[in-house]
Amino acid sequence: MSQAQAVPADWAQEFHQRLARSTIPGLDGIRALAVMLVIASHFGFESVNGAFGVLVFFVLSGFLITWLMLKEVDRTGTVSLRNFYKRRMLRIFPAFYAFWFLAVGITLVRDHPIHWGQAISSFFYVSNYYMALVPTGSALFGHTWSLSIEEQFYMLWPFLLLLGYRHLPRLARILAVAVLVVWIHRTLCHLVYGVRLEYIYRAFDTRMDHLAVGRLLAVLLKIGTLDGFARWVTTAQLVPGHNAAVVVRRAATARIDDVHIRHRLCDRASARRHSPDPGDLVRGHRHLAHG
């Protein structure tokens, strides 16, 4: 079955119109959840997987940056590197360098030691490799490793996209191979070469597959390869989110005489002259659930 036969044209058109909007609220929600996972982990909740939140953030970043650039290609026929880096600098540099100088200044005024290797590496967005190679217990700039990975991604990906945006199916194949290569590379580093886990966790070459997955998703959505899957995800009865929505909708619209049901339970209990049987309560809850 062809893609055109599998997905109705009107659905595909509306789907891509939604993706073409300036913001995609669903992705903002996922990003907020990822940030909350990281924050909860840093607050000491050991059961919360903050590393998964970072992974999700990388995938989203790869997707959103690629999607924005593909939209720019639709509008202008190319990607302006000048405008891209201008937007990135205005978005990241003011807040980051304000934090950097404030953190260093306060630390010096309070006469506390500064791990200058970590501070300088974070200033130039290479702290991920510094912390991967040099053991340090300093937490002042410890969180900047993920920002360094993002900046390294920004330095490379726009040039690669410019080389491949005219042949998106081929670019998708290249990205899929890149993901597989990084998986193999990371596995060899861990199992064969005994590379420190700190390096595997923080280095760009061992984490770039997460960004590549996001880039691949953007390209596949752009060429329509994932339209059938997207339609199934948003309409299938077996999707947990859909089932939850159905349950909430039924609970909100069901007309249940709760008082009447409680009286029935009490009548049964009185007739049997004993305390309420748990079985009756279970049956009563089932009645409430099914309306």
Short mmCIF file of C-alpha atoms in Angstrom, two decimals:
data_model
loop_
_atom_site.label_atom_id
_atom_site.label_comp_id
_atom_site.label_asym_id
_atom_site.label_seq_id
_atom_site.Cartn_x
_atom_site.Cartn_y
_atom_site.Cartn_z
CA MET A 1 0.00 0.00 0.00
CA SER A 2 1.41 3.35 -1.02
CA GLN A 3 1.81 6.30 1.34
CA ALA A 4 -0.94 8.19 -0.51
CA GLN A 5 -3.33 5.27 -0.12
CA ALA A 6 -2.44 4.68 3.51
CA VAL A 7 -2.93 8.27 4.68
CA PRO A 8 -5.91 10.41 3.56
CA ALA A 9 -4.75 13.52 1.75
CA ASP A 10 -6.83 15.87 3.90
CA TRP A 11 -5.39 14.40 7.10
CA ALA A 12 -1.82 14.69 5.82
CA GLN A 13 -2.42 18.28 4.75
CA GLU A 14 -3.81 19.29 8.13
CA PHE A 15 -1.00 17.42 9.92
CA HIS A 16 1.71 19.27 8.02
CA GLN A 17 -0.08 22.57 8.49
CA ARG A 18 0.06 22.03 12.23
CA LEU A 19 3.76 21.23 12.04
CA ALA A 20 4.32 24.40 10.04
CA ARG A 21 3.13 26.61 12.90
CA SER A 22 5.60 28.83 14.69
CA THR A 23 5.28 26.72 17.85
CA ILE A 24 4.31 23.10 18.45
CA PRO A 25 2.65 23.01 21.91
CA GLY A 26 3.05 19.26 22.32
CA LEU A 27 6.81 19.52 22.00
CA ASP A 28 6.88 22.38 24.51
CA GLY A 29 5.10 20.06 26.96
CA ILE A 30 7.60 17.26 26.38
CA ARG A 31 10.48 19.67 26.87
CA ALA A 32 8.95 20.91 30.13
CA LEU A 33 8.66 17.32 31.39
CA ALA A 34 12.30 16.67 30.45
CA VAL A 35 13.42 19.78 32.34
CA MET A 36 11.41 18.71 35.40
CA LEU A 37 13.09 15.30 35.35
CA VAL A 38 16.52 16.95 35.36
CA ILE A 39 15.60 19.42 38.12
CA ALA A 40 14.06 16.70 40.31
CA SER A 41 17.18 14.58 39.87
CA HIS A 42 19.43 17.48 40.92
CA PHE A 43 17.27 18.01 44.00
CA GLY A 44 18.20 14.51 45.14
CA PHE A 45 15.22 12.40 44.06
CA GLU A 46 17.17 9.24 43.25
CA SER A 47 14.17 7.47 41.76
CA VAL A 48 13.89 10.17 39.06
CA ASN A 49 15.95 9.49 35.95
CA GLY A 50 17.48 12.86 35.16
CA ALA A 51 19.70 11.32 32.48
CA PHE A 52 16.59 10.36 30.53
CA GLY A 53 15.44 13.98 30.70
CA VAL A 54 18.76 15.07 29.16
CA LEU A 55 18.38 12.46 26.42
CA VAL A 56 14.87 13.68 25.58
CA PHE A 57 16.13 17.26 25.52
CA PHE A 58 18.87 16.35 23.02
CA VAL A 59 16.40 14.57 20.73
CA LEU A 60 14.02 17.54 20.87
CA SER A 61 16.85 19.96 20.18
CA GLY A 62 17.97 18.00 17.13
CA PHE A 63 14.41 17.86 15.84
CA LEU A 64 13.50 21.50 16.42
CA ILE A 65 16.69 22.99 14.99
CA THR A 66 16.41 20.80 11.89
CA TRP A 67 12.70 21.51 11.48
CA LEU A 68 13.26 25.27 11.69
CA MET A 69 15.99 25.11 9.08
CA LEU A 70 13.84 22.99 6.75
CA LYS A 71 11.04 25.55 7.10
CA GLU A 72 13.52 28.24 6.17
CA VAL A 73 14.47 26.24 3.08
CA ASP A 74 10.77 26.17 2.10
CA ARG A 75 10.55 29.96 2.43
CA THR A 76 13.86 31.08 0.96
CA GLY A 77 15.34 28.09 -0.85
CA THR A 78 18.36 27.90 1.45
CA VAL A 79 19.57 28.32 5.04
CA SER A 80 21.19 31.60 6.10
CA LEU A 81 24.14 30.67 8.30
CA ARG A 82 24.52 34.30 9.33
CA ASN A 83 20.96 34.51 10.61
CA PHE A 84 21.17 31.08 12.21
CA TYR A 85 24.23 31.89 14.30
CA LYS A 86 22.90 35.34 15.10
CA ARG A 87 19.73 33.79 16.56
CA ARG A 88 21.74 31.22 18.51
CA MET A 89 24.05 33.85 19.98
CA LEU A 90 21.22 36.15 21.02
CA ARG A 91 19.39 33.23 22.59
CA ILE A 92 22.29 31.71 24.54
CA PHE A 93 25.22 34.07 24.98
CA PRO A 94 23.68 36.89 27.09
CA ALA A 95 22.23 34.62 29.76
CA PHE A 96 25.18 32.24 29.84
CA TYR A 97 27.95 34.81 30.05
CA ALA A 98 26.02 36.85 32.59
CA PHE A 99 25.86 33.69 34.70
CA TRP A 100 29.54 32.92 34.08
CA PHE A 101 30.88 36.32 35.16
CA LEU A 102 28.47 36.52 38.10
CA ALA A 103 29.41 33.04 39.33
CA VAL A 104 33.14 33.70 39.03
CA GLY A 105 32.82 37.13 40.63
CA ILE A 106 30.83 35.91 43.64
CA THR A 107 33.19 32.97 44.14
CA LEU A 108 36.24 35.25 44.11
CA VAL A 109 34.66 37.79 46.46
CA ARG A 110 33.81 35.02 48.92
CA ASP A 111 37.39 33.77 48.62
CA HIS A 112 36.29 30.29 47.54
CA PRO A 113 38.45 28.17 45.24
CA ILE A 114 37.63 28.07 41.53
CA HIS A 115 38.38 25.12 39.31
CA TRP A 116 39.77 27.26 36.51
CA GLY A 117 40.08 24.40 34.04
CA GLN A 118 36.36 23.75 34.27
CA ALA A 119 35.53 27.47 34.25
CA ILE A 120 37.61 28.25 31.15
CA SER A 121 36.42 25.16 29.28
CA SER A 122 32.81 26.12 29.95
CA PHE A 123 33.54 29.66 28.72
CA PHE A 124 34.54 28.20 25.34
CA TYR A 125 31.83 25.49 25.33
CA VAL A 126 34.13 22.49 25.62
CA SER A 127 33.45 21.65 29.26
CA ASN A 128 31.89 18.33 28.26
CA TYR A 129 35.27 17.04 27.09
CA TYR A 130 37.13 18.65 29.98
CA MET A 131 34.87 16.92 32.53
CA ALA A 132 34.99 13.70 30.50
CA LEU A 133 38.80 13.61 30.62
CA VAL A 134 39.67 15.41 33.87
CA PRO A 135 38.08 14.20 37.13
CA THR A 136 36.73 17.17 39.05
CA GLY A 137 34.41 17.52 41.99
CA SER A 138 33.55 21.15 41.26
CA ALA A 139 29.84 21.77 40.71
CA LEU A 140 29.99 25.46 39.82
CA PHE A 141 29.99 24.84 36.06
CA GLY A 142 29.16 21.16 36.16
CA HIS A 143 25.86 21.61 34.34
CA THR A 144 27.46 23.31 31.33
CA TRP A 145 28.52 20.03 29.70
CA SER A 146 25.13 19.58 28.02
CA LEU A 147 25.21 23.18 26.77
CA SER A 148 28.64 22.46 25.30
CA ILE A 149 27.22 19.52 23.38
CA GLU A 150 24.45 21.76 22.06
CA GLU A 151 26.96 24.37 20.89
CA GLN A 152 29.13 21.76 19.19
CA PHE A 153 26.01 20.52 17.42
CA TYR A 154 25.22 24.08 16.28
CA MET A 155 28.72 24.46 14.89
CA LEU A 156 28.50 21.37 12.67
CA TRP A 157 24.93 20.62 11.68
CA PRO A 158 23.96 23.73 9.63
CA PHE A 159 26.89 23.13 7.25
CA LEU A 160 25.97 19.46 6.85
CA LEU A 161 22.32 20.31 6.23
CA LEU A 162 23.31 22.80 3.54
CA LEU A 163 25.14 19.98 1.77
CA GLY A 164 22.21 17.59 1.94
CA TYR A 165 18.91 19.50 1.97
CA ARG A 166 18.40 19.13 -1.80
CA HIS A 167 18.28 15.33 -1.42
CA LEU A 168 16.40 14.70 1.83
CA PRO A 169 15.83 10.93 1.35
CA ARG A 170 19.60 10.47 0.99
CA LEU A 171 20.19 12.72 4.01
CA ALA A 172 17.78 10.55 6.03
CA ARG A 173 19.78 7.44 5.12
CA ILE A 174 23.02 9.16 6.11
CA LEU A 175 21.54 10.15 9.49
CA ALA A 176 20.27 6.61 10.10
CA VAL A 177 23.76 5.24 9.39
CA ALA A 178 25.27 7.89 11.68
CA VAL A 179 23.01 6.78 14.54
CA LEU A 180 24.06 3.16 14.02
CA VAL A 181 27.75 4.11 13.88
CA VAL A 182 27.52 6.00 17.18
CA TRP A 183 25.78 3.02 18.80
CA ILE A 184 28.63 0.77 17.71
CA HIS A 185 31.23 3.34 18.75
CA ARG A 186 29.71 3.74 22.21
CA THR A 187 29.43 -0.03 22.69
CA LEU A 188 33.09 -0.55 21.73
CA CYS A 189 34.19 2.26 24.03
CA HIS A 190 32.40 0.65 26.96
CA LEU A 191 32.89 -3.08 26.39
CA VAL A 192 36.14 -3.34 24.43
CA TYR A 193 38.31 -0.32 25.17
CA GLY A 194 37.26 0.26 28.78
CA VAL A 195 36.62 3.98 28.34
CA ARG A 196 35.48 5.77 31.49
CA LEU A 197 31.72 6.07 31.83
CA GLU A 198 32.22 9.78 32.49
CA TYR A 199 33.54 10.15 28.95
CA ILE A 200 30.76 8.06 27.41
CA TYR A 201 28.16 10.14 29.23
CA ARG A 202 29.53 13.60 28.41
CA ALA A 203 31.43 13.44 25.11
CA PHE A 204 29.84 14.73 21.92
CA ASP A 205 31.01 11.75 19.87
CA THR A 206 29.20 9.34 22.20
CA ARG A 207 26.03 11.42 22.58
CA MET A 208 25.52 12.79 19.07
CA ASP A 209 23.17 9.91 18.17
CA HIS A 210 20.48 11.46 20.39
CA LEU A 211 20.69 14.68 18.39
CA ALA A 212 20.84 12.65 15.17
CA VAL A 213 17.62 10.81 16.06
CA GLY A 214 15.87 14.17 16.37
CA ARG A 215 17.34 15.33 13.05
CA LEU A 216 16.27 12.10 11.39
CA LEU A 217 12.71 12.44 12.68
CA ALA A 218 12.51 15.97 11.27
CA VAL A 219 13.71 14.87 7.84
CA LEU A 220 11.40 11.85 7.73
CA LEU A 221 8.42 13.99 8.71
CA LYS A 222 9.34 16.53 6.06
CA ILE A 223 9.37 13.98 3.23
CA GLY A 224 6.18 12.30 4.52
CA THR A 225 7.71 8.96 5.46
CA LEU A 226 6.23 9.06 8.96
CA ASP A 227 2.74 10.28 8.02
CA GLY A 228 1.21 6.82 8.37
CA PHE A 229 2.87 6.25 11.74
CA ALA A 230 1.88 9.73 12.94
CA ARG A 231 -1.74 9.11 11.98
CA TRP A 232 -1.73 5.76 13.80
CA VAL A 233 -0.23 7.36 16.93
CA THR A 234 -2.88 10.09 16.99
CA THR A 235 -5.88 7.87 16.21
CA ALA A 236 -5.15 4.30 17.33
CA GLN A 237 -7.30 2.90 20.17
CA LEU A 238 -4.29 1.11 21.62
CA VAL A 239 -2.30 4.25 22.35
CA PRO A 240 -2.21 4.81 26.16
CA GLY A 241 -2.68 8.56 25.83
CA HIS A 242 -5.75 8.04 23.67
CA ASN A 243 -7.23 5.53 26.11
CA ALA A 244 -6.60 7.92 29.00
CA ALA A 245 -8.37 10.67 27.10
CA VAL A 246 -11.33 8.38 26.50
CA VAL A 247 -11.53 7.51 30.19
CA VAL A 248 -11.40 11.16 31.21
CA ARG A 249 -14.03 12.08 28.65
CA ARG A 250 -16.35 9.33 29.82
CA ALA A 251 -15.84 10.27 33.45
CA ALA A 252 -16.62 13.89 32.65
CA THR A 253 -19.76 13.18 30.64
CA ALA A 254 -21.24 10.14 32.36
CA ARG A 255 -24.53 10.70 34.18
CA ILE A 256 -24.33 8.55 37.26
CA ASP A 257 -26.72 8.74 40.16
CA ASP A 258 -24.10 8.27 42.85
CA VAL A 259 -26.60 8.67 45.69
CA HIS A 260 -28.85 5.97 44.25
CA ILE A 261 -25.95 3.53 44.02
CA ARG A 262 -24.93 4.20 47.60
CA HIS A 263 -28.50 3.54 48.76
CA ARG A 264 -28.50 0.23 46.90
CA LEU A 265 -25.33 -0.81 48.68
CA CYS A 266 -26.80 0.16 52.05
CA ASP A 267 -30.04 -1.72 51.31
CA ARG A 268 -28.13 -4.87 50.48
CA ALA A 269 -26.09 -4.55 53.65
CA SER A 270 -29.22 -4.09 55.79
CA ALA A 271 -30.99 -7.02 54.18
CA ARG A 272 -28.12 -9.33 55.01
CA ARG A 273 -27.77 -7.88 58.55
CA HIS A 274 -24.04 -7.69 58.48
CA SER A 275 -21.33 -5.20 57.65
CA PRO A 276 -20.87 -4.33 53.99
CA ASP A 277 -19.37 -7.13 51.96
CA PRO A 278 -16.21 -6.06 50.04
CA GLY A 279 -17.64 -7.81 47.00
CA ASP A 280 -20.60 -5.41 47.01
CA LEU A 281 -18.23 -2.46 47.11
CA VAL A 282 -16.27 -3.82 44.17
CA ARG A 283 -19.46 -4.32 42.17
CA GLY A 284 -20.57 -0.83 43.08
CA HIS A 285 -17.28 0.67 41.86
CA ARG A 286 -17.61 -1.27 38.63
CA HIS A 287 -21.08 0.20 38.18
CA LEU A 288 -19.65 3.66 38.71
CA ALA A 289 -16.86 3.04 36.22
CA HIS A 290 -19.10 1.73 33.46
CA GLY A 291 -22.01 4.11 34.01
#
